[in-house]
Amino acid sequence: MEEDTDFRIRFSSLCFITDHVGFHGTIKSSPSDFVVIEIDEQGQLVNKATDEPIDKISKALPKPNNFAKKTKLDLQNVSLEEGSDQEVNTLAGFSNDDQNHQTGSEKEDIINDGTSKCEEEKVDVLGSLLDKKTSELLNQFACAIKEKWDSKTELIGPSPEFLLGTILDKNQRAILHSAIRQKFPFLITVGKNSEIVVKPNLEYKELLHLVSEEEALDFFKYLDAKKENSKFTFKPDTDKDHRKAVHHFVNKKFGNLVETKSFPEPNCNAGNPNIVITVRFREKAHKHRKRSLLECQERKVIYTAFTLRKENLEMFEAVGFLAIKLGVIPSDFSYAGLKDKKAITYQAMVVRKVTPERLKNIEKEIAKKRMNVFNIRSVDDSLRLGQLKGNHFDIVIRNLKNQVHDSANLRERILEAIENVKNKGFVNYYGPQRFGMGRKVHTDQIGLALLKSETVKAVKLFLTPEDLDDPVNRAKKYFLQTEDAKGTLSLMPEFKVRERALLESLHRFGMTEEGCVQAWFSFPHSMRIFYIHAYSSKIWNEAVSYRLTTYGPRVVEGDLVCLDEGGDDEHFPSSKVHLVTEEEESANIYAIHQVVLPVLGYNIQYPKNKVGQWYQEILSRDGLQTCRFKVPALKLNVPGCYRKILKQPHNVSYQLIEEHDTDVKAEGSHIDEAILSLLISFDLDASCYATVCLREIMKHDF
């Protein structure tokens, strides 16, 4: 197999902080040689069994049929009353960030062609709140707009406006907003302080190019009504391209608020079926509603916590498989940290919208995938990345040997190395798994493309094949040659959950810049941000090497130091980060273990020495001179943080074991020539890498 030279160059060029000789050995000979167990915020190992009886847990959960009816939400007026000058109907959104899984048996209120009693009442409200002259002028304005559009005349110049005047009463303004939109769906209303301005609804006009006037009017009435559990259905349509255009319009303009799906019309001809597009409100669109205490309790989202044990399985693949089995989406899972693939790992997880019983029921199915779940219990909220104290490692290093040209006693070398790192620590690099093990593309390259808003390039990088002849890489190669997302889907194996989710979105939205933005939303936020963090991590690794090569272990003027000795993670407040002065350097006030370097983001300061200049040169090299580390299109904000350049392992213990090779022994070798293996255990703070600690101990790149 061809050697991954780029990968080796990245990590062989990194520095060491200790001066012992080290030794050679093999790690991860098998997953059982590398066991990782999360340490929770209370300092407890998460693999300790604390299962509660499932029947006890279920009694504490809300009964699904006892949910109180939700009150109607007027999102438009919520935002208007907060001083927004933006047209509410221009909400940009993404249809596949979340999915609502609902069955056909659920009760749904369908918006029909007629005007409901509620709508009639809203229309009549106009007469009671507006004087006769204002009502007539509003009608004239509406008719003028409608006539121009009906005659295909373009509105020239600035968009015409009609000012209703100042209305001090907030409730009256809210009623007027809704009443005008219900009577004139081709208009929009905008709040400016205590005034209401009426304008043409340009999105209504755009929709007229795709559907009938009747459908367009009813669709915007439906949007404004925001009636819970309701749906709107466009007329049956046999033209696939036309349906795709309607899907695209609705998701582009209102994807935050609604989602669209296609269904065959009941009792239609199977040979040439009529397909109807159904629109329904997203569940999350109602999150800002005011609720009574009782209603909140009854509508409380179910969260189930558990410990996940996985073996030789990539983290995102495990989450994708669990999501399929539980009928949820990957973003419904939360966790405190990512874990190695070639290992046995234990970590805390929380899943939304799944009861403990449902999770318990899939235990046998997921066991076939080398996964187990236990410590299953009901909790109140999800987990956050970094919400852990650290990780415990039990590692076996096999085939121990001296470094080349080192004739010292191997046991003494091993003892020396471990004690040296115990006392002095190791350079706190991000480990190789942060960047993926691909030979052609690393995750940081995808992150850089996303930071530069090059979403098409990022998609192509993600789907770049390796030089391997297997189904996954054949599918990727086909995609890069054809950009045929549908054809690639038929080739991509089912277990490649991320790749298939991306391809499904590309098939729906196209391989345009906008379509690729939509495609990235098929990934949960934690995964989208992961790629950008990978780029920031790569730059941080390079920065540490430059810092240690330039200044060594001494603390110099312009360095950044952390004044919070109790801080074990990267999230130091800015007030705890101090810039070293010339006087402090001369007085040797600070030690190297206090020095931090910034992880790229919009809310950090850089060192005021050669290292700070180096950061600016790197940003310029990568085309990020003006980068604000925010990608609004993908809803990604990267504030940045600080990371200590040195760390130390805790609770270190180790044992040397002789493994006799019977073939060698048969040739007359002595027992002293038995192959040595090292069993080593230690704890590391959150976001530290065991492979990096072992690299410092062994002075050996894996």
XYZ file of C-alpha atoms in Angstrom:
702
model
C 0.000 0.000 0.000
C 1.297 3.468 -0.911
C 2.691 5.426 2.028
C 0.783 8.505 3.117
C 3.736 10.893 2.874
C 1.727 14.067 3.465
C 0.294 12.630 6.670
C 3.752 11.624 7.929
C 5.275 15.002 7.076
C 2.566 16.732 9.133
C 3.354 14.812 12.288
C 7.064 14.070 11.983
C 7.715 17.819 11.883
C 6.115 18.387 15.292
C 8.283 19.188 18.306
C 9.056 17.365 21.557
C 9.397 19.059 24.952
C 11.244 16.270 26.816
C 14.815 15.076 26.202
C 14.770 11.304 26.808
C 15.597 8.796 24.054
C 12.307 6.873 23.876
C 11.583 3.538 22.242
C 9.656 1.863 19.424
C 6.415 -0.069 19.670
C 3.101 -0.772 17.964
C -0.188 0.715 19.158
C -3.701 -0.260 18.105
C -2.734 -3.758 16.996
C -6.393 -4.464 17.666
C -9.289 -2.322 18.994
C -9.048 -4.032 22.399
C -5.492 -2.675 22.760
C -6.836 0.883 22.920
C -9.684 1.435 25.379
C -11.064 4.946 25.923
C -13.510 5.753 28.738
C -14.961 9.210 29.218
C -14.686 10.889 32.605
C -17.814 12.929 33.310
C -17.922 16.346 34.964
C -18.229 14.681 38.376
C -14.992 12.757 37.765
C -16.739 9.388 37.286
C -15.967 6.872 34.537
C -19.028 6.578 32.310
C -18.676 2.803 31.872
C -19.760 2.166 35.464
C -23.193 0.555 35.378
C -25.896 2.721 36.924
C -28.943 1.416 35.101
C -32.315 2.297 36.561
C -35.188 -0.117 35.996
C -36.895 0.849 32.743
C -40.371 0.569 34.219
C -39.361 3.065 36.903
C -38.089 5.516 34.317
C -41.179 5.275 32.132
C -43.451 6.372 34.958
C -41.658 9.714 35.060
C -42.174 10.450 31.366
C -45.067 12.597 30.095
C -47.913 10.700 28.455
C -47.884 11.491 24.705
C -51.679 11.699 24.423
C -52.048 14.254 27.210
C -50.434 17.131 25.316
C -52.418 20.331 25.577
C -53.381 22.071 22.351
C -50.819 24.693 21.338
C -51.825 28.298 21.029
C -51.479 30.041 17.703
C -48.091 31.623 17.057
C -47.603 34.926 15.226
C -43.881 34.833 14.500
C -44.124 37.741 12.110
C -45.283 40.193 14.716
C -42.847 38.907 17.311
C -39.937 39.935 15.113
C -41.578 43.162 13.984
C -42.177 44.368 17.511
C -38.493 43.871 18.284
C -37.685 46.637 15.833
C -36.886 44.621 12.720
C -37.133 46.477 9.431
C -36.981 43.247 7.420
C -39.841 41.673 5.527
C -40.742 38.626 7.521
C -41.705 36.630 4.422
C -38.094 36.643 3.231
C -37.041 34.134 5.882
C -34.262 32.106 4.306
C -34.038 28.538 5.506
C -33.044 24.973 4.898
C -35.467 22.136 4.552
C -33.255 19.231 5.541
C -31.658 20.497 8.740
C -34.384 18.692 10.651
C -37.166 16.303 9.668
C -40.526 15.830 11.321
C -41.431 12.136 11.327
C -45.218 11.983 11.328
C -47.585 9.229 10.300
C -50.631 9.377 8.111
C -52.815 8.515 11.079
C -52.142 11.854 12.746
C -54.990 14.340 12.724
C -54.288 17.242 10.381
C -56.224 20.418 9.671
C -56.131 21.078 5.934
C -56.279 24.630 4.607
C -58.928 24.554 1.879
C -59.849 26.945 -0.875
C -62.569 28.678 1.102
C -62.107 31.383 3.700
C -62.554 30.127 7.231
C -64.650 31.859 9.840
C -61.462 32.934 11.581
C -60.175 34.548 8.378
C -63.466 36.374 7.819
C -63.220 37.818 11.293
C -59.697 39.088 10.535
C -60.876 40.743 7.320
C -63.730 42.467 9.167
C -61.210 43.744 11.711
C -59.826 46.125 9.096
C -63.067 48.046 9.069
C -63.069 48.399 12.853
C -59.427 49.493 13.216
C -59.023 51.691 10.133
C -61.045 54.753 9.284
C -63.037 54.736 6.051
C -60.549 56.853 4.089
C -57.527 54.709 5.094
C -59.438 51.534 4.242
C -60.288 52.894 0.775
C -56.692 53.995 0.152
C -55.412 50.572 1.232
C -57.849 48.891 -1.190
C -56.765 51.214 -4.002
C -53.088 50.469 -3.292
C -53.764 46.723 -3.319
C -55.762 46.939 -6.570
C -53.037 48.982 -8.269
C -50.387 46.407 -7.408
C -52.614 43.545 -8.519
C -53.525 45.223 -11.816
C -49.875 45.848 -12.693
C -48.962 42.233 -11.987
C -52.007 40.909 -13.863
C -51.000 42.995 -16.875
C -47.422 41.634 -16.631
C -46.171 45.180 -16.020
C -42.911 45.371 -14.092
C -42.757 47.645 -11.064
C -40.139 50.245 -11.964
C -37.975 51.964 -9.366
C -38.183 51.464 -5.600
C -40.875 49.152 -4.299
C -44.094 51.203 -3.747
C -45.241 51.567 -0.150
C -48.439 52.475 1.644
C -48.127 53.888 5.155
C -51.012 53.037 7.464
C -49.804 55.557 10.021
C -48.900 55.342 13.687
C -50.751 52.805 15.827
C -49.600 52.943 19.430
C -51.429 49.905 20.746
C -49.230 46.824 20.248
C -52.155 44.383 20.160
C -53.944 46.434 17.503
C -50.795 46.439 15.367
C -50.516 42.672 15.683
C -54.146 42.190 14.606
C -53.715 44.573 11.672
C -50.590 42.822 10.423
C -52.440 39.516 10.254
C -55.710 40.920 8.898
C -54.020 42.724 5.987
C -51.999 39.677 5.011
C -55.060 37.447 5.109
C -57.122 39.801 2.951
C -54.251 40.663 0.598
C -51.784 37.738 0.506
C -49.932 39.457 -2.351
C -48.918 42.218 0.093
C -46.590 42.181 3.062
C -46.587 44.357 6.172
C -43.504 45.752 7.856
C -43.282 47.240 11.346
C -41.234 50.393 11.859
C -41.438 51.554 15.462
C -45.208 52.096 15.935
C -45.999 52.355 12.227
C -47.151 49.768 9.715
C -45.904 49.950 6.135
C -47.580 47.895 3.385
C -45.526 46.712 0.373
C -45.900 44.337 -2.576
C -45.013 40.740 -1.727
C -42.352 40.007 -4.347
C -42.183 36.369 -3.300
C -45.875 36.019 -4.143
C -45.098 37.326 -7.625
C -42.210 34.879 -7.965
C -44.457 31.976 -6.971
C -46.966 33.019 -9.668
C -44.436 31.903 -12.266
C -44.772 28.359 -10.888
C -48.392 27.914 -9.719
C -51.834 29.335 -10.306
C -52.977 32.572 -8.712
C -55.460 30.629 -6.582
C -52.692 28.391 -5.205
C -50.366 31.323 -4.576
C -53.038 33.239 -2.641
C -53.965 30.224 -0.554
C -50.307 29.350 0.115
C -49.525 32.771 1.576
C -52.737 32.713 3.617
C -51.619 29.366 4.974
C -48.180 30.751 5.865
C -49.634 33.707 7.687
C -52.180 31.618 9.631
C -49.429 29.379 11.076
C -51.996 26.904 12.268
C -50.411 24.025 14.185
C -50.567 20.524 12.679
C -51.998 21.965 9.464
C -50.775 21.329 5.964
C -51.116 22.959 2.564
C -51.247 20.927 -0.631
C -50.489 22.224 -4.118
C -52.488 20.872 -7.045
C -51.491 17.442 -8.442
C -48.571 17.587 -10.848
C -47.042 14.990 -13.210
C -44.067 17.162 -14.242
C -41.058 16.158 -12.106
C -38.947 19.191 -13.081
C -41.804 21.528 -12.251
C -42.306 19.853 -8.853
C -38.585 20.209 -8.179
C -38.807 23.944 -8.932
C -41.716 24.346 -6.486
C -39.829 22.403 -3.784
C -36.782 24.576 -4.390
C -38.745 27.852 -4.179
C -40.519 26.980 -0.935
C -37.402 25.652 0.776
C -35.244 28.546 -0.369
C -37.682 31.205 0.824
C -39.357 29.593 3.819
C -37.230 26.589 4.777
C -36.863 27.854 8.355
C -40.610 27.777 8.771
C -41.919 24.858 6.710
C -40.857 21.641 5.004
C -42.110 20.084 1.765
C -42.687 16.486 0.762
C -44.110 14.762 -2.332
C -46.778 12.061 -2.205
C -48.676 10.161 -4.933
C -52.279 11.313 -5.172
C -54.670 8.692 -3.743
C -56.287 6.385 -6.326
C -54.122 7.723 -9.143
C -52.909 5.861 -12.224
C -49.865 3.828 -11.212
C -48.366 4.166 -14.697
C -48.418 7.967 -14.705
C -49.106 9.056 -11.143
C -50.133 12.531 -10.144
C -47.820 13.733 -7.393
C -48.874 16.340 -4.867
C -46.495 18.569 -2.925
C -47.500 18.952 0.693
C -46.228 21.756 2.920
C -46.298 21.618 6.692
C -44.851 23.738 9.479
C -41.645 22.646 11.117
C -41.929 21.821 14.768
C -39.061 24.160 15.667
C -40.829 27.165 14.133
C -42.944 27.361 17.278
C -40.150 27.467 19.813
C -40.584 31.166 20.670
C -44.243 30.832 21.661
C -45.372 31.832 25.147
C -46.738 28.828 26.999
C -48.377 28.242 30.302
C -46.371 26.343 32.908
C -48.686 23.342 32.612
C -48.404 23.340 28.812
C -44.601 23.482 28.984
C -44.546 20.533 31.364
C -46.869 18.492 29.168
C -44.924 19.366 26.018
C -41.517 18.742 27.546
C -39.151 17.157 25.035
C -38.037 13.663 25.964
C -34.289 13.251 26.461
C -32.751 9.849 27.102
C -29.165 9.579 28.308
C -27.048 6.460 27.893
C -23.492 5.215 27.675
C -22.457 4.058 24.214
C -19.826 1.356 23.865
C -18.524 0.941 20.336
C -15.712 -1.127 18.860
C -13.752 -0.342 15.687
C -16.495 2.001 14.525
C -16.291 5.612 13.404
C -18.224 8.022 15.601
C -20.470 9.516 12.905
C -21.173 6.100 11.414
C -22.303 4.872 14.845
C -24.598 7.875 15.328
C -26.033 7.476 11.823
C -26.801 3.805 12.424
C -28.481 4.550 15.774
C -30.542 7.313 14.145
C -31.855 4.933 11.484
C -32.802 2.284 14.045
C -34.579 4.818 16.282
C -36.335 6.742 13.505
C -34.687 10.074 14.327
C -31.964 12.142 12.656
C -28.259 12.387 13.603
C -28.672 15.912 14.979
C -31.016 14.501 17.642
C -27.939 12.979 19.296
C -25.600 15.005 21.477
C -22.287 14.036 23.016
C -19.408 15.609 24.898
C -16.576 14.550 22.589
C -15.545 12.530 19.551
C -13.862 9.166 19.999
C -11.328 7.068 18.085
C -12.403 4.545 15.478
C -9.841 1.751 15.977
C -10.528 1.357 19.685
C -13.088 0.266 22.224
C -14.683 3.470 23.461
C -17.213 4.361 26.143
C -18.924 7.738 26.054
C -21.961 9.535 27.402
C -24.678 10.413 24.892
C -28.179 11.889 24.926
C -30.859 11.380 22.280
C -33.942 13.576 21.838
C -37.469 12.332 21.193
C -36.645 8.739 22.167
C -37.903 7.027 25.314
C -35.671 4.730 27.368
C -37.891 1.808 26.346
C -37.339 2.425 22.629
C -33.592 2.612 23.113
C -33.624 -0.578 25.152
C -35.544 -2.358 22.394
C -32.784 -1.960 19.794
C -29.994 -3.446 21.933
C -29.869 -6.744 20.019
C -29.900 -5.057 16.598
C -27.034 -2.668 17.330
C -24.953 -5.419 18.935
C -24.440 -6.798 15.402
C -22.761 -3.480 14.592
C -20.348 -3.801 17.559
C -22.285 -1.335 19.701
C -23.884 -1.589 23.125
C -25.950 0.863 25.167
C -26.363 0.871 28.936
C -26.895 3.289 31.843
C -30.128 4.194 30.030
C -32.093 6.868 31.886
C -34.301 9.913 31.452
C -32.631 13.351 31.692
C -33.698 16.982 31.269
C -31.410 18.240 28.510
C -28.891 17.377 25.811
C -25.097 17.303 26.112
C -22.634 19.899 24.833
C -19.259 19.340 23.213
C -16.627 19.662 25.928
C -19.051 18.755 28.724
C -16.665 16.250 30.288
C -13.669 16.313 32.591
C -11.466 14.151 30.388
C -10.814 10.606 29.255
C -9.253 7.516 30.818
C -7.060 5.316 28.614
C -6.026 1.658 28.961
C -3.482 0.994 26.211
C -1.331 -1.963 25.181
C 1.859 -1.158 23.249
C 3.284 -4.288 21.615
C 6.597 -5.299 20.012
C 8.705 -2.959 22.154
C 12.191 -2.239 20.808
C 15.026 0.204 21.330
C 15.422 3.159 19.020
C 17.859 2.571 16.158
C 21.487 2.635 17.362
C 20.386 2.653 21.034
C 22.011 -0.201 22.974
C 20.729 0.748 26.447
C 18.521 -1.551 28.522
C 15.007 -1.419 27.020
C 13.228 -1.656 30.374
C 15.248 1.292 31.691
C 14.446 3.327 28.583
C 10.719 2.700 29.044
C 10.813 3.633 32.741
C 12.817 6.792 31.989
C 10.407 7.871 29.242
C 7.227 7.429 31.267
C 8.596 9.211 34.346
C 9.915 12.083 32.213
C 6.523 12.766 30.610
C 4.732 12.303 33.951
C 6.830 15.136 35.399
C 7.358 17.446 32.405
C 4.285 16.804 30.275
C 3.962 16.747 26.489
C 3.310 19.213 23.686
C -0.476 19.458 23.540
C -0.899 18.906 19.795
C -4.203 17.953 18.233
C -3.912 14.288 17.273
C -3.953 12.853 13.740
C -7.535 11.606 14.102
C -8.597 15.268 14.193
C -7.705 15.496 10.511
C -8.931 12.147 9.212
C -6.787 9.352 7.885
C -7.450 10.023 4.192
C -4.439 10.202 1.918
C -5.813 12.684 -0.618
C -8.050 14.937 1.467
C -7.881 15.882 5.131
C -10.759 17.367 7.118
C -8.898 20.664 7.581
C -8.911 21.219 3.799
C -12.705 20.901 3.816
C -12.848 23.302 6.780
C -10.772 25.911 4.943
C -13.100 25.711 1.936
C -16.132 26.205 4.205
C -14.496 29.199 5.913
C -14.023 30.761 2.482
C -17.686 29.962 1.629
C -16.506 27.668 -1.172
C -19.280 25.176 -0.553
C -19.067 23.463 -3.959
C -15.343 22.888 -3.500
C -16.006 21.572 0.037
C -18.546 19.065 -1.320
C -16.094 17.844 -3.962
C -13.354 17.495 -1.364
C -15.693 15.514 0.890
C -16.528 13.180 -2.006
C -12.947 12.819 -3.280
C -12.074 9.097 -3.543
C -8.967 7.423 -2.209
C -6.831 5.194 -4.431
C -8.742 2.110 -3.364
C -10.999 -0.101 -5.450
C -14.001 -0.585 -3.193
C -17.704 0.347 -3.527
C -17.373 3.605 -1.565
C -14.463 4.949 -3.587
C -15.966 3.768 -6.879
C -19.123 5.728 -6.029
C -17.097 8.837 -5.170
C -15.074 8.549 -8.371
C -18.294 8.295 -10.391
C -19.656 11.435 -8.737
C -16.581 13.552 -9.457
C -16.698 12.420 -13.093
C -20.429 12.995 -13.628
C -21.838 15.097 -10.731
C -24.786 12.699 -10.983
C -26.017 12.613 -7.383
C -28.879 10.196 -8.090
C -26.627 7.713 -9.882
C -24.010 7.984 -7.145
C -26.670 7.229 -4.529
C -27.402 3.926 -6.236
C -23.704 3.042 -5.940
C -23.025 4.319 -2.415
C -23.330 1.611 0.287
C -26.128 2.062 2.827
C -23.763 2.277 5.810
C -22.159 5.495 4.491
C -24.787 7.620 6.202
C -23.084 11.006 5.789
C -22.259 10.523 2.125
C -25.795 9.386 1.329
C -27.372 12.307 3.214
C -25.219 14.753 1.265
C -26.000 13.078 -2.061
C -29.742 13.054 -1.393
C -29.652 16.805 -0.826
C -27.547 17.366 -3.953
C -30.047 15.329 -5.963
C -32.842 17.525 -4.652
C -31.195 20.950 -4.856
C -28.533 20.564 -7.534
C -24.764 20.984 -7.675
C -24.919 24.797 -7.559
C -23.410 26.984 -4.838
C -26.859 27.326 -3.294
C -27.588 23.615 -3.681
C -24.331 22.747 -1.920
C -25.224 25.089 0.950
C -28.456 23.143 1.327
C -26.527 19.869 1.122
C -24.251 20.815 4.023
C -27.378 21.220 6.124
C -27.947 17.486 5.815
C -25.185 17.281 8.450
C -25.851 18.258 12.080
C -24.289 21.501 13.295
C -21.679 19.629 15.353
C -20.375 17.987 12.201
C -20.388 21.143 10.058
C -18.374 22.973 12.709
C -16.061 19.951 13.089
C -14.471 20.619 9.706
C -13.733 24.258 10.534
C -12.327 23.218 13.907
C -10.060 20.777 12.039
C -8.579 23.661 10.052
C -8.126 25.755 13.215
C -6.478 22.746 14.885
C -4.004 22.291 12.043
C -2.961 25.959 12.257
C -2.641 25.673 16.050
C -0.327 22.659 15.683
C 1.854 24.602 13.268
C 1.825 27.629 15.572
C 3.040 25.592 18.568
C 5.900 24.112 16.551
C 6.895 27.606 15.403
C 6.632 28.972 18.966
C 8.818 26.234 20.483
C 11.341 26.359 17.635
C 11.619 30.155 17.891
C 11.696 30.686 21.664
C 12.129 27.250 23.243
C 10.768 26.574 26.738
C 11.293 30.105 28.098
C 8.412 32.582 28.458
C 9.104 35.751 26.452
C 7.612 39.208 26.018
C 4.437 39.106 23.926
C 3.520 35.551 24.937
C -0.008 34.866 26.143
C -0.333 33.125 29.511
C -3.337 31.748 31.346
C -3.757 33.100 34.871
C -6.432 30.541 35.776
C -4.490 27.616 37.235
C -7.675 25.612 37.740
C -8.680 25.742 34.077
C -8.468 22.285 32.525
C -10.144 22.971 29.202
C -9.656 25.366 26.329
C -12.390 27.796 27.234
C -10.482 30.370 29.234
C -12.281 33.702 29.572
C -10.407 36.587 27.968
C -9.927 38.122 31.402
C -7.749 35.127 32.346
C -5.411 35.516 29.358
C -2.527 37.921 29.974
C 0.075 39.432 27.645
C 3.587 39.013 29.068
C 5.524 42.275 29.458
C 9.262 42.857 29.054
C 9.631 43.256 32.834
C 7.803 39.982 33.488
C 10.061 38.158 31.036
C 13.165 39.508 32.820
C 11.807 38.487 36.226
C 10.854 34.950 35.018
C 7.416 35.347 36.572
C 5.678 32.791 34.356
C 6.455 29.167 33.440
C 6.103 27.488 30.052
C 3.144 25.360 31.234
C 1.119 28.594 31.585
C 1.635 29.689 27.963
C -1.389 29.448 25.672
C -1.871 30.026 21.973
C -5.117 31.087 20.296
C -7.243 28.654 18.339
C -8.521 30.714 15.389
C -11.801 32.592 15.758
C -13.335 36.064 15.817
C -12.973 36.668 19.557
C -9.283 36.078 20.276
C -6.101 38.090 20.621
C -2.796 37.074 19.114
C 0.649 37.059 20.773
C 2.585 40.322 20.395
C 5.822 38.788 19.164
C 7.055 36.753 16.188
C 4.324 34.178 16.795
C 1.617 36.807 16.287
C 3.260 37.869 13.021
C 3.378 34.202 11.982
C -0.417 33.860 12.489
C -1.055 36.844 10.195
C 1.224 35.433 7.499
C -0.559 32.067 7.635
C -4.006 33.682 7.362
C -2.747 35.634 4.350
C -1.293 32.449 2.824
C -4.654 30.701 3.106
C -6.692 33.644 1.797
C -8.272 34.473 5.150
C -6.915 37.999 5.660
C -10.445 39.407 5.979
C -12.092 36.278 7.401
C -14.415 37.001 10.332
C -14.755 33.292 11.180
C -18.477 33.406 10.594
C -20.234 31.529 7.794
C -23.822 32.867 7.905
C -25.003 30.673 5.029
C -24.144 27.559 7.072
C -25.075 29.076 10.456
C -21.516 28.665 11.719
C -19.870 31.064 14.163
C -16.351 30.342 15.406
C -15.429 32.546 18.385
C -12.094 30.794 18.935
C -10.444 29.929 22.245
C -7.046 29.410 23.861
C -5.193 26.141 24.347
C -2.252 25.419 26.644
C 0.827 24.391 24.707
C 1.805 21.793 27.326
C -0.262 19.216 29.220
C 0.474 16.401 31.669
C -1.087 12.948 32.040
C -2.684 12.122 35.401
C -2.943 8.883 37.397
C -0.285 7.156 35.315
C 0.298 3.443 35.952
C 2.068 0.863 33.820
C 3.225 -2.745 33.674
C 5.661 -4.616 31.410
C 4.585 -8.054 30.200
C 6.718 -10.684 28.480
C 5.113 -12.403 25.505
C 7.109 -15.467 24.527
C 7.387 -16.394 20.875
C 7.348 -20.218 20.804
C 9.057 -20.381 17.406
C 11.962 -18.291 18.628
C 12.165 -20.275 21.851
C 12.386 -23.555 19.899
C 15.549 -22.284 18.248
C 17.225 -22.062 21.636
C 16.651 -18.365 22.522
C 16.717 -17.358 26.172
C 13.749 -16.031 28.107
C 15.430 -12.586 28.251
C 14.768 -12.303 24.532
C 11.017 -12.569 24.988
C 8.959 -9.876 23.261
C 7.919 -7.100 25.658
C 4.540 -5.388 25.753
C 3.624 -2.341 27.821
C 0.264 -1.951 29.551
C -0.141 1.743 30.373
C -3.104 3.603 31.890
C -3.550 7.335 32.379
C -6.105 10.143 32.407
C -6.021 13.175 30.122
C -7.943 16.437 30.297
C -10.693 17.027 27.752
C -9.463 17.696 24.201
C -6.065 16.038 24.804
C -4.946 13.136 22.642
C -3.502 9.870 23.956
C -1.625 9.267 20.691
C 0.126 12.631 21.161
C 1.068 11.761 24.759
C 2.404 8.372 23.594
C 4.356 10.087 20.819
C 6.152 12.187 23.441
C 6.806 9.136 25.633
C 8.119 6.956 22.817
C 9.711 9.680 20.628
C 8.144 7.799 17.776
C 5.681 8.827 15.031
C 3.064 6.186 14.409
